[in-house]
XYZ file of C-alpha atoms in Angstrom:
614
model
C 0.000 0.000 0.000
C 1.509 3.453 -0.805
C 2.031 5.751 1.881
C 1.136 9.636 1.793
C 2.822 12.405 3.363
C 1.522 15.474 4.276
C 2.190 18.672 1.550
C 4.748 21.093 2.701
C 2.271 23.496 3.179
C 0.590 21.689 6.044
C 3.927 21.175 7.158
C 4.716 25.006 7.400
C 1.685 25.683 9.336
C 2.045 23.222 12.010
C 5.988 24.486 12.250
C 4.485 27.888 12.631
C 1.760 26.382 15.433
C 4.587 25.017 17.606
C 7.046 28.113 17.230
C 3.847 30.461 17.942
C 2.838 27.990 21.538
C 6.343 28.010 22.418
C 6.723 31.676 23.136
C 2.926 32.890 23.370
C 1.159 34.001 26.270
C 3.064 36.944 27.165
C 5.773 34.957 28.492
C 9.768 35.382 27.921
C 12.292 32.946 28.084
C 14.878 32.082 31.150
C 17.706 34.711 29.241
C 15.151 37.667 28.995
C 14.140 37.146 32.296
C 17.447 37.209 33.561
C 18.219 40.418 31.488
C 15.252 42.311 32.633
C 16.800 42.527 36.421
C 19.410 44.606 37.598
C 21.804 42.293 39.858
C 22.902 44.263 43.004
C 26.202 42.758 44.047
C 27.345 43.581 47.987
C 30.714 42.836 49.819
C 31.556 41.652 52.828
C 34.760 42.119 55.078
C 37.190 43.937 52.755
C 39.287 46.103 54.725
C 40.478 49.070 54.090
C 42.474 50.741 54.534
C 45.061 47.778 54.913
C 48.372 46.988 54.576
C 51.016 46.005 51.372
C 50.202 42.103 50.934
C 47.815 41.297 53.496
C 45.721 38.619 53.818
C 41.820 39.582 52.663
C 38.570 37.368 53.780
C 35.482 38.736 52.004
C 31.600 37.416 50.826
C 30.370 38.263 48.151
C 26.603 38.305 48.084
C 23.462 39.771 45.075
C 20.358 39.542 45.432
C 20.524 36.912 42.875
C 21.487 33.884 44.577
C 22.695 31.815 41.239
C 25.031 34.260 40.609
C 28.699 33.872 41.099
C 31.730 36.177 40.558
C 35.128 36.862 39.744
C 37.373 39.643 41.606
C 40.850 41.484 40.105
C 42.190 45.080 40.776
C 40.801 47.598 37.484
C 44.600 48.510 37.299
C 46.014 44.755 37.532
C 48.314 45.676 34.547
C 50.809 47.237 36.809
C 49.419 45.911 40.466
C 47.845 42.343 41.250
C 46.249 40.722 43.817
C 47.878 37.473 44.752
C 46.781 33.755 45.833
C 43.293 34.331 44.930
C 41.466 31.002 46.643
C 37.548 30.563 46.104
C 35.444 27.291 46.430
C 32.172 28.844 45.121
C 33.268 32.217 43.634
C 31.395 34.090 46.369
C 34.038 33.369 49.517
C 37.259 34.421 48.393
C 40.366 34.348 50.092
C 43.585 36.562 48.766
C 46.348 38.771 49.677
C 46.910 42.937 48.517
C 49.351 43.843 46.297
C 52.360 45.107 47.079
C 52.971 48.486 47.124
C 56.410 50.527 47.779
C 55.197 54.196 48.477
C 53.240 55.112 51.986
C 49.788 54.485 50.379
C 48.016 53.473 47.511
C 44.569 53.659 46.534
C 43.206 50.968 44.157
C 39.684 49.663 43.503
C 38.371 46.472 43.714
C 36.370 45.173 40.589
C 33.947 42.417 41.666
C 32.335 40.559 38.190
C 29.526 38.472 37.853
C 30.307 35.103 35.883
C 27.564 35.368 32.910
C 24.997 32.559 32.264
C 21.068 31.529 31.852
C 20.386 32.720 35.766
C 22.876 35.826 35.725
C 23.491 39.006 33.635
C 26.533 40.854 33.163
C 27.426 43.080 35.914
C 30.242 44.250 38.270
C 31.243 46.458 40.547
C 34.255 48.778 42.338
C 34.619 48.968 45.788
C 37.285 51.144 47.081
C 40.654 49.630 48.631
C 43.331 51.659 50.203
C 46.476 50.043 51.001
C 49.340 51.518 53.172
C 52.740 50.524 52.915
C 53.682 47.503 55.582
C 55.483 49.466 58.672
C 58.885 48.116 58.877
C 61.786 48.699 61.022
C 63.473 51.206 58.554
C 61.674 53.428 56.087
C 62.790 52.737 52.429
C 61.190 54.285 49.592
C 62.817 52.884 46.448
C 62.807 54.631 42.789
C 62.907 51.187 40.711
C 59.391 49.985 41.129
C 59.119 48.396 37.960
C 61.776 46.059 38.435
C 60.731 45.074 41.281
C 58.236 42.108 40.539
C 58.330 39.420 37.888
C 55.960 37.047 36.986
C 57.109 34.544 39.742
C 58.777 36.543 42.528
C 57.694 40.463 44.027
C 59.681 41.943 46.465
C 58.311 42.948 49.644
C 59.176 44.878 53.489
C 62.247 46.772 52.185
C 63.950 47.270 55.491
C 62.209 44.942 58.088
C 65.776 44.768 59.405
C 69.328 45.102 59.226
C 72.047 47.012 60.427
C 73.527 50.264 59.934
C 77.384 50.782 61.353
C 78.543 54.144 62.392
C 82.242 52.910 64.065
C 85.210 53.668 62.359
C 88.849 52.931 62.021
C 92.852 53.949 61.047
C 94.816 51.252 59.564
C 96.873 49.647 56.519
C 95.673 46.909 55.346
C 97.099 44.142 53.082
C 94.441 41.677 52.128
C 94.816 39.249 50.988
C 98.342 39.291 49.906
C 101.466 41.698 51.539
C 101.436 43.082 47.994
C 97.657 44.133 48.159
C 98.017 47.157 50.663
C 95.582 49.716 51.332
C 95.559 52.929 53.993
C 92.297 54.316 55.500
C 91.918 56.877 57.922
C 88.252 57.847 60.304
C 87.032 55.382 57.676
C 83.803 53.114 58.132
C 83.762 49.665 58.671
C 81.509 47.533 56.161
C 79.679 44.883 56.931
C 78.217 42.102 54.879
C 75.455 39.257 56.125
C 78.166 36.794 55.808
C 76.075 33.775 57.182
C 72.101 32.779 57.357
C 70.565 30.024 58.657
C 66.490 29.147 59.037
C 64.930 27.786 61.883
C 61.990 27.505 64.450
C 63.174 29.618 67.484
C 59.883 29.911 69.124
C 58.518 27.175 68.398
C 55.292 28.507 66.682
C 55.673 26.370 63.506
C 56.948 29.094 61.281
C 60.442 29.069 59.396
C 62.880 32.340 61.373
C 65.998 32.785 59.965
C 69.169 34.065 61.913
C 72.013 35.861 60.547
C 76.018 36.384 61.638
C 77.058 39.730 60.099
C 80.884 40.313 59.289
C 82.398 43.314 59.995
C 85.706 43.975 57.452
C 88.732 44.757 57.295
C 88.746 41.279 59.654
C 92.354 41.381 60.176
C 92.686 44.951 61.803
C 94.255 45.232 65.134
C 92.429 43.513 67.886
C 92.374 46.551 69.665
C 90.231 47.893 67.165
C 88.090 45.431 66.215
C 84.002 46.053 66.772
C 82.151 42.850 67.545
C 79.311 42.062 65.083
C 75.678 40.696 66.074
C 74.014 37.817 65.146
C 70.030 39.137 64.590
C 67.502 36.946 64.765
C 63.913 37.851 63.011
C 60.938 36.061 63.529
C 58.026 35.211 61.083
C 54.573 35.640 62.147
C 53.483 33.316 59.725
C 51.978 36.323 57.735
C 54.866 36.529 55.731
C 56.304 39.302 57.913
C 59.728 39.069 60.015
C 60.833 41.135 62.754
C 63.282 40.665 65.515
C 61.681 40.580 68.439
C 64.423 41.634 71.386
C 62.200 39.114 73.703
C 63.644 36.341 72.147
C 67.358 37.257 73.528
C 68.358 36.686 77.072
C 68.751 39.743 78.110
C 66.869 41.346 76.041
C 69.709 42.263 73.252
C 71.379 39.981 70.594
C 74.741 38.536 71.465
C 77.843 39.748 69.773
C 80.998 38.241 68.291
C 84.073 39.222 67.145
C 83.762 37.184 64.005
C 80.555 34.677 63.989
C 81.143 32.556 61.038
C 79.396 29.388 59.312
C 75.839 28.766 61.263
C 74.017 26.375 61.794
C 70.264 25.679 63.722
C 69.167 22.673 65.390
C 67.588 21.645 68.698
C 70.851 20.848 70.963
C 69.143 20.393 74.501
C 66.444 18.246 72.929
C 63.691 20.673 74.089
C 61.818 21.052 70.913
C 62.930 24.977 69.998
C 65.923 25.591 67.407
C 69.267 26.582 69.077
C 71.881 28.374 67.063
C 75.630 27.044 66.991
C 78.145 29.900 64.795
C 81.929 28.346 63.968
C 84.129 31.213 65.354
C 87.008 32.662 62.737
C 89.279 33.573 65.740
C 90.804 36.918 66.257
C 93.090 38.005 63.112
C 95.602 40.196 62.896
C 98.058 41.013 59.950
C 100.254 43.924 60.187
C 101.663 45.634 56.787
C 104.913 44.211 56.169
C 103.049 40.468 57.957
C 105.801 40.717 60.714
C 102.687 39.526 63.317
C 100.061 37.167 61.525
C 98.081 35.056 63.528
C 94.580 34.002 64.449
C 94.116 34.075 68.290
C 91.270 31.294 69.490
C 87.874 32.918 70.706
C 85.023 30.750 71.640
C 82.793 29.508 69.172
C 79.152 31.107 69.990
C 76.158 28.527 71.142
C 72.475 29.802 71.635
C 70.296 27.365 73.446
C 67.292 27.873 74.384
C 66.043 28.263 78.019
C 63.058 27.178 79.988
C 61.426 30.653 79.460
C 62.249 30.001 74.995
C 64.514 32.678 75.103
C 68.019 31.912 73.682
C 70.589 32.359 75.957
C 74.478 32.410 75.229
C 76.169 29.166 76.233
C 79.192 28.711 74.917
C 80.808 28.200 77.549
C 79.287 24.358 77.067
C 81.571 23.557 74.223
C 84.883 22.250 76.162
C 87.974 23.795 74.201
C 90.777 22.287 76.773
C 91.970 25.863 76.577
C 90.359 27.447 80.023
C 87.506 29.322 78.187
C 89.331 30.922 75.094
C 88.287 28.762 72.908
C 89.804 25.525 70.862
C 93.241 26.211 69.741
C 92.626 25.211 66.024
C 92.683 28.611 66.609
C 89.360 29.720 63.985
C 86.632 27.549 62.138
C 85.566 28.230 58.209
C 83.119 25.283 58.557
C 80.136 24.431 60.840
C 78.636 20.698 60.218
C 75.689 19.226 62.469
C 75.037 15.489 62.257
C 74.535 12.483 64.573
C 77.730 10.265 63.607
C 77.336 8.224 67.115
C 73.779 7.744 66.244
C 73.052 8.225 69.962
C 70.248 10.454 68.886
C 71.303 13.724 69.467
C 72.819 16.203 66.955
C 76.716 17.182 67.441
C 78.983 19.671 65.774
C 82.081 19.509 63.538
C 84.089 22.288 63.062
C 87.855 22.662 62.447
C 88.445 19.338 62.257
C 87.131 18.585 65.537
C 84.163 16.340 66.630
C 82.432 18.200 69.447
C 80.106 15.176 70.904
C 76.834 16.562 72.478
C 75.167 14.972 76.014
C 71.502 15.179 74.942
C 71.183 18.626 77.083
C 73.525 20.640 74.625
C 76.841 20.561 76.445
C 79.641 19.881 73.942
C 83.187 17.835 74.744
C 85.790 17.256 72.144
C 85.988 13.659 70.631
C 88.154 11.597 71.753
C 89.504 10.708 68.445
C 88.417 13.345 66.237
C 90.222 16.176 67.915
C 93.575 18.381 67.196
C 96.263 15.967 67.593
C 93.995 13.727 65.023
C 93.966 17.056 62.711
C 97.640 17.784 63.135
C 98.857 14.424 62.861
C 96.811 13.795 59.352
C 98.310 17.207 58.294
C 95.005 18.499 57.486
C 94.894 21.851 58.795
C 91.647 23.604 59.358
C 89.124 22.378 56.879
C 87.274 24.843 54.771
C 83.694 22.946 54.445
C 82.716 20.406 56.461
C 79.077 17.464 56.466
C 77.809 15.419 58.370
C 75.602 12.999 56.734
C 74.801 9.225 56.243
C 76.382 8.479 53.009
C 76.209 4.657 53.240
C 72.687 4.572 55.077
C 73.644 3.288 57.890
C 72.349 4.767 60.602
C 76.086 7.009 61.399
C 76.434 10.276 60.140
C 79.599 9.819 57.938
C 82.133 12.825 58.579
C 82.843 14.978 54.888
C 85.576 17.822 54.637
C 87.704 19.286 52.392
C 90.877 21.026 52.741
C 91.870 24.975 52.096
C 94.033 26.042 49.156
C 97.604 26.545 48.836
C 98.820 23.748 51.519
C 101.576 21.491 49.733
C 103.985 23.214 51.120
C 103.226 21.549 53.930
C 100.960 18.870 53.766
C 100.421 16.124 51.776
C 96.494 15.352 52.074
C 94.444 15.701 49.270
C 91.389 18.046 48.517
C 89.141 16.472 50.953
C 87.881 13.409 52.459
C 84.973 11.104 53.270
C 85.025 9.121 56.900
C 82.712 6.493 56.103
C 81.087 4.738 58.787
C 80.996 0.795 59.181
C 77.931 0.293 61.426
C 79.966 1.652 64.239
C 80.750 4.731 65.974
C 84.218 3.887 66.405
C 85.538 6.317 63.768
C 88.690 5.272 63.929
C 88.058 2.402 62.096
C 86.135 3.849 59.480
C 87.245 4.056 55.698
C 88.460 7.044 54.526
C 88.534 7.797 50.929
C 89.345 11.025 49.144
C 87.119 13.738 47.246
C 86.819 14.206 43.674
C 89.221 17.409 42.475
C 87.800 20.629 42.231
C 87.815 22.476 38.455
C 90.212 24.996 39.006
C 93.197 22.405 39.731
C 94.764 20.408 42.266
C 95.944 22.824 45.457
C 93.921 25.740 43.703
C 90.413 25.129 44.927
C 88.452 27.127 47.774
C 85.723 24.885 48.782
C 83.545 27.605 50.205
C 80.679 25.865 51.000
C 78.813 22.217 51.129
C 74.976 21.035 51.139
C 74.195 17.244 51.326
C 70.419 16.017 50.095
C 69.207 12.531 47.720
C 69.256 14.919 44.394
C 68.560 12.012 42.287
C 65.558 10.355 43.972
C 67.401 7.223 44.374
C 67.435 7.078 48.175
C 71.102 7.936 49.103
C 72.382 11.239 49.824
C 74.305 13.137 47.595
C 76.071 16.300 47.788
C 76.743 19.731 46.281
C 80.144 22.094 46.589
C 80.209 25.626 45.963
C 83.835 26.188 44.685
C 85.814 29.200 43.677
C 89.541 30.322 43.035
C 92.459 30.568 45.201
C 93.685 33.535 42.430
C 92.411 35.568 41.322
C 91.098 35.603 44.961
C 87.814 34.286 45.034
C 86.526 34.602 41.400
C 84.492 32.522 40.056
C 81.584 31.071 41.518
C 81.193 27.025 40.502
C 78.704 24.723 42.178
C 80.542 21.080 42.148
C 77.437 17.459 41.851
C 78.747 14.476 43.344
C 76.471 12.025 43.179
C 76.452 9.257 45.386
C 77.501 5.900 44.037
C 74.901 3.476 46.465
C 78.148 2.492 48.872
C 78.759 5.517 50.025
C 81.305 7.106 47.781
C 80.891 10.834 45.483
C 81.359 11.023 41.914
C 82.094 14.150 40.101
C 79.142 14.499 37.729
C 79.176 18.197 37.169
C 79.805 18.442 33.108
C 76.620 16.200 32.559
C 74.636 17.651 35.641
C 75.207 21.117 35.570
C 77.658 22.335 32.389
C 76.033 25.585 31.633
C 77.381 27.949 34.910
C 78.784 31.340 33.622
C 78.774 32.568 37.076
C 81.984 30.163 37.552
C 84.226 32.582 34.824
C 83.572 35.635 36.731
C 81.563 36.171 39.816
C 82.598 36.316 43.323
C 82.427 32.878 44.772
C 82.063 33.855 48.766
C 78.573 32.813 50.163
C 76.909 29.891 51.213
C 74.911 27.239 49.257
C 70.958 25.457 50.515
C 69.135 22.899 49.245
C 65.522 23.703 49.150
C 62.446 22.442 46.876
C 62.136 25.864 45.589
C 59.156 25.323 43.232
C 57.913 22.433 45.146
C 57.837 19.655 42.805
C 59.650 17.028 45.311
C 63.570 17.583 44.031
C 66.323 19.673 45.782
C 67.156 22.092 44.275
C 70.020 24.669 44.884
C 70.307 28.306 46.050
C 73.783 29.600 45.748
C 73.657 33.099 47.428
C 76.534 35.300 46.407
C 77.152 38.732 46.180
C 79.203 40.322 42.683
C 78.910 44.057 41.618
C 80.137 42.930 37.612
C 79.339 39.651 36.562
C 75.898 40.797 35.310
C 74.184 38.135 37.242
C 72.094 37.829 40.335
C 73.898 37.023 43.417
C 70.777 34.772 44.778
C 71.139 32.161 42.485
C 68.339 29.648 41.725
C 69.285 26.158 39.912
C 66.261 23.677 39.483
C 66.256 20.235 39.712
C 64.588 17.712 37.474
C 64.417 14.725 39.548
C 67.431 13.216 38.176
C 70.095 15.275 39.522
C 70.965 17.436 36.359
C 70.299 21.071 36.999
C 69.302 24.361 35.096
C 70.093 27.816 36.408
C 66.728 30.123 36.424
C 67.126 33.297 33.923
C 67.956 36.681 35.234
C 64.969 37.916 34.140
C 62.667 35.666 35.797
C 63.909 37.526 38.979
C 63.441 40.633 40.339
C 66.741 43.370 40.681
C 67.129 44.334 44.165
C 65.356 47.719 45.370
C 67.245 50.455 44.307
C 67.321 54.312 46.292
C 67.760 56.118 42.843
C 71.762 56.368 42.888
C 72.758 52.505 43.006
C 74.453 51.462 39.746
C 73.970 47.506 39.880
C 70.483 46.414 40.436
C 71.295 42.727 40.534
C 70.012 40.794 43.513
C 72.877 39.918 46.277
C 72.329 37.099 48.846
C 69.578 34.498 48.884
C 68.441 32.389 52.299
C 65.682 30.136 50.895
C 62.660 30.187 53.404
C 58.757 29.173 53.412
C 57.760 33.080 54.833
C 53.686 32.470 53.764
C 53.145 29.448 53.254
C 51.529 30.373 49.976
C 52.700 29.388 46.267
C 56.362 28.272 46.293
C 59.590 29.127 48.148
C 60.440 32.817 48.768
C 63.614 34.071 49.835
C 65.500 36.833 52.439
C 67.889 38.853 50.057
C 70.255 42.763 51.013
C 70.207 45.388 49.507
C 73.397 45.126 50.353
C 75.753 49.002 50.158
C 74.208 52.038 48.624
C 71.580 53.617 50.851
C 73.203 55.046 53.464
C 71.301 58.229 54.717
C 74.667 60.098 55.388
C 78.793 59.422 54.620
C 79.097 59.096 58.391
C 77.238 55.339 58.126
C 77.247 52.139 56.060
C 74.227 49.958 56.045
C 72.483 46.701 54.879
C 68.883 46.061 55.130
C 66.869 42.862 54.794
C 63.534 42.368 52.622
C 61.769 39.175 51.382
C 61.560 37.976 47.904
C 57.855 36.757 47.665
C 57.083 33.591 45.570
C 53.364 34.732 43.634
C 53.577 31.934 40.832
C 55.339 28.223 41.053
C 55.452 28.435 36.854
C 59.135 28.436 36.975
């Protein structure tokens, strides 16, 4: 039987029918509805005025209860607002932008994310932000080059020191040949050494630093003793040094504080603070008298009340107080290498062996006659760590420059347990050779960590020249083999350095998981005034030990007062200050904004990570 189908005619009028009873009856569809009301959008706990990055709660309410929105400054080419956080684009969590001059006003654009149940709209609410009060008031001129996409700088001058003493000498440093006279002139300083730690115990990464006062070989007579500053972190972000934290109620002093290192000594769950001490140095012109006089090392443990109190005087030196007679200490090392639990120090080449309540006596073995015997002299880096994974902190140094003339060791050398803490016994097999030549190395600096994943630990050297002095600044990868020994495997794991031609190699060198990924990765923090890099070095990691130095451009220059003529960054101390994003870092600004000639000066402020897209 045929089928028939209606015409197209009939077809057309029922199409019509349908399209008509869809939108009759005076109605209007979901969109036009929508459209027809004006959305009122309110805000909730914004304050203002407030300060230069902090932290902002606020609701976000309309009377449209569908509605949902999105928040950014109207100016957020040149300012941002940082680790936005929202679980329903209505409660929003984030922190101000940072701002350099007194105050800022910005405004606040709140916009509604468009659909079927909400029109377009937004909104500006007013948001004044004051610069964060800090210890000294720095206005810089840069303020432009002051943020990249991953790191902003933030509380120029939360701390530091300025020196007013002065003194008359001739100095030759660091040869007779290399002479220089001063007269009424300033001393300068430099933040030679910092360390992080918990020092009141509030869960928040502090940091400590030992300044250096130079010329350090001038007369003892007129030698000023240097502070070691301690700053606290509110866990805002913010550090300040809070004098409470000193017993006594002022920070202790030193004639020259040198490597430092934090850990709880007296096992009573608060950092202490241990600082190798460099002796007292003199060197007259013609170098006629040249010696380093002992002075104690300096020990800050912490008291029943959690202030840190000066104890050095709990580190036997078998010298009646004046301190061991290796006479001065380039290294600090903490480790465990009796695996009795509690952490003891190595420096110069002796084993200081701690009682559980942080009172220090001098190896038995590991001790001067043990250094003098060996020929070893006063090592210039020192670790302890557990190479072979068993359970004893091995013992890792290597020897200063220019010493054949006397000695016969080699560059360095591993003490590798045997399941034992009878060190005596233990193997001891030599360190790979630096790049600058046998003899010719200054091993500045060490950092142990498992860089490849693999599950031992392996270890990192920060290495620069005997001549010209200190130039060059060359980060050495010695991977562990799996039994304990280091292989050299820097021209696979890190070839491209340019800092190791020409940049000044003095400064210390971390291990940190800087973009948070789960792999070391290493912070070499210098200071140079022509290399044309930044002195806080960044190198990641990618999980296998091989490393790749961040650009100079993906960090910021260091603030500037208008009259500084090298903007590069000096100084880096890797620390979690927010606990937001990534890793940020303390940097200096280092010489160059001194209020008046009769000062020098050095203040602190925080690199801020904003972005972990490194």
């Amino acid at each position: 039987m045929q089928k028939s189908f209606p015409n197209t005619t009939t077809l057309k009028y029922i199409f019509l029918l349908l399209f008509i009873s869809s939108c009759g009856g005076g109605g209007s569809s979901e969109i036009n509805s929508s459209e027809d009301i004006v959305l009122n959008i309110n805000l909730n706990g914004l304050k203002t005025p407030s300060n230069s990055y902090e932290n902002q709660v606020i609701e976000i309410t309309s009377n449209i209860t569908q509605c949902s929105f999105n928040i950014s400054l109207n100016n957020q080419d040149t300012y941002k607002i940082h680790h936005v956080k929202t679980n329903d684009n209505k409660n929003f969590v984030f922190r101000n932008p940072f701002i350099y001059k007194e105050s800022e006003n910005f405004q606040l654009n709140i916009s509604s994310i468009t659909n079927l149940n909400c029109p377009e709209a937004n909104k500006n609410f007013d948001l004044q932000i004051n610069r964060y009060p800090t210890q000294y008031n720095l206005i810089p001129t840069n303020t432009n080059d002051l943020k990249t996409n991953i790191y902003e700088i933030g509380d120029i001058g939360f701390g530091g020191i300025v020196i007013n003493d002065t003194f008359s000498a001739t100095i030759c440093y660091p040869t007779p040949n290399d002479c220089e006279s001063y007269e009424n002139s300033l001393f300068g300083q430099d933040a030679h050494n910092m360390v992080s730690g918990d020092f009141n115990g509030d869960g928040y990464e502090d940091f400590a630093v030992a300044w250096a006062l130079f010329p350090h070989t001038i007369e003892p007579d007129q030698k000023v003793n240097a502070p070691l500053n301690i700053y606290l972190n509110n866990g805002e972000g913010r550090f300040e040094e809070d004098l409470d934290i000193y017993f006594g109620g002022s920070p202790p002093v030193h004639p020259f504080a040198y490597r430092t290192v934090a850990a709880d000594f007296n096992n009573d769950g608060m950092d202490d603070i241990f600082s190798g001490s460099m002796g007292i140095q003199y060197r007259s012109e013609d170098y006629s008298e040249n010696f380093i006089n002992p002075h104690p090392h300096l020990l800050l443990l912490s008291n029943k009340d959690g202030k840190l109190e000066n104890r050095s005087d709990q580190i036997e030196d078998q010298n009646q107080g004046d301190g061991q007679l290796c006479s001065f200490a380039h290294d600090a090392s903490i480790g465990d290498p009796d695996s009795d639990g509690d952490i003891d120090i190595y420096a110069c080449n002796i084993l200081n062996i701690n009682d559980g309540e942080g009172n220090f006596s001098i190896h038995e073995y590991i001790n001067l006659d043990w250094q003098r015997e060996n020929q070893y002299g006063n090592p210039m880096s020192s670790l302890l760590t557990d190479l072979n994974n068993d359970s004893y902190d091995d013992i890792i140094f290597w020897n200063f420059d220019n010493r054949s003339n006397w000695s016969g060791a080699d560059e360095g050398y591993i003490l590798l347990s045997n399941n034992s803490s009878n060190i005596e016994n233990w193997s001891k097999i030599s360190l790979p050779v630096g790049p600058f030549g046998f003899d010719r190395n200054k091993y500045n600096h060490a950092a142990a960590g498992d860089l490849n994943n693999d599950g031992y630990i392996d270890v990192v050297v920060a290495i620069t020249r005997d001549l010209p002095y200190y130039e060059g600044a060359y980060i050495q990868i010695l991977l562990n083999n799996g039994s304990g020994e280091l292989m050299d495997v820097t021209e696979s794991n890190f070839s491209n350095q340019p800092r190791s031609a020409s940049h000044h190699g003095e400064g210390n060198i971390y291990l940190r998981d800087m973009n948070l990924d789960g792999n070391l990765d290493i912070v070499h923090s210098t200071r140079d005034y022509d290399s044309g890099y930044h002195g806080s070095h960044i190198a990641i990691n990618d999980g296998m030990g091989k490393f790749e130095s961040i650009e100079n451009s993906k960090l910021p220059n260091k603030p500037d007062p208008g009259y500084n003529n090298y903007d590069f960054l000096m100084k880096a101390l890797p620390i979690n200050a927010d606990n937001e994003a990534c890793l940020d870092f303390i940097s200096v600004t280092d010489a160059g904004w001194e209020n008046n000639q009769n000062e020098t000066s050095n203040y602190f402020f925080t690199v801020i990570n904003i972005n972990c897209d490194f």
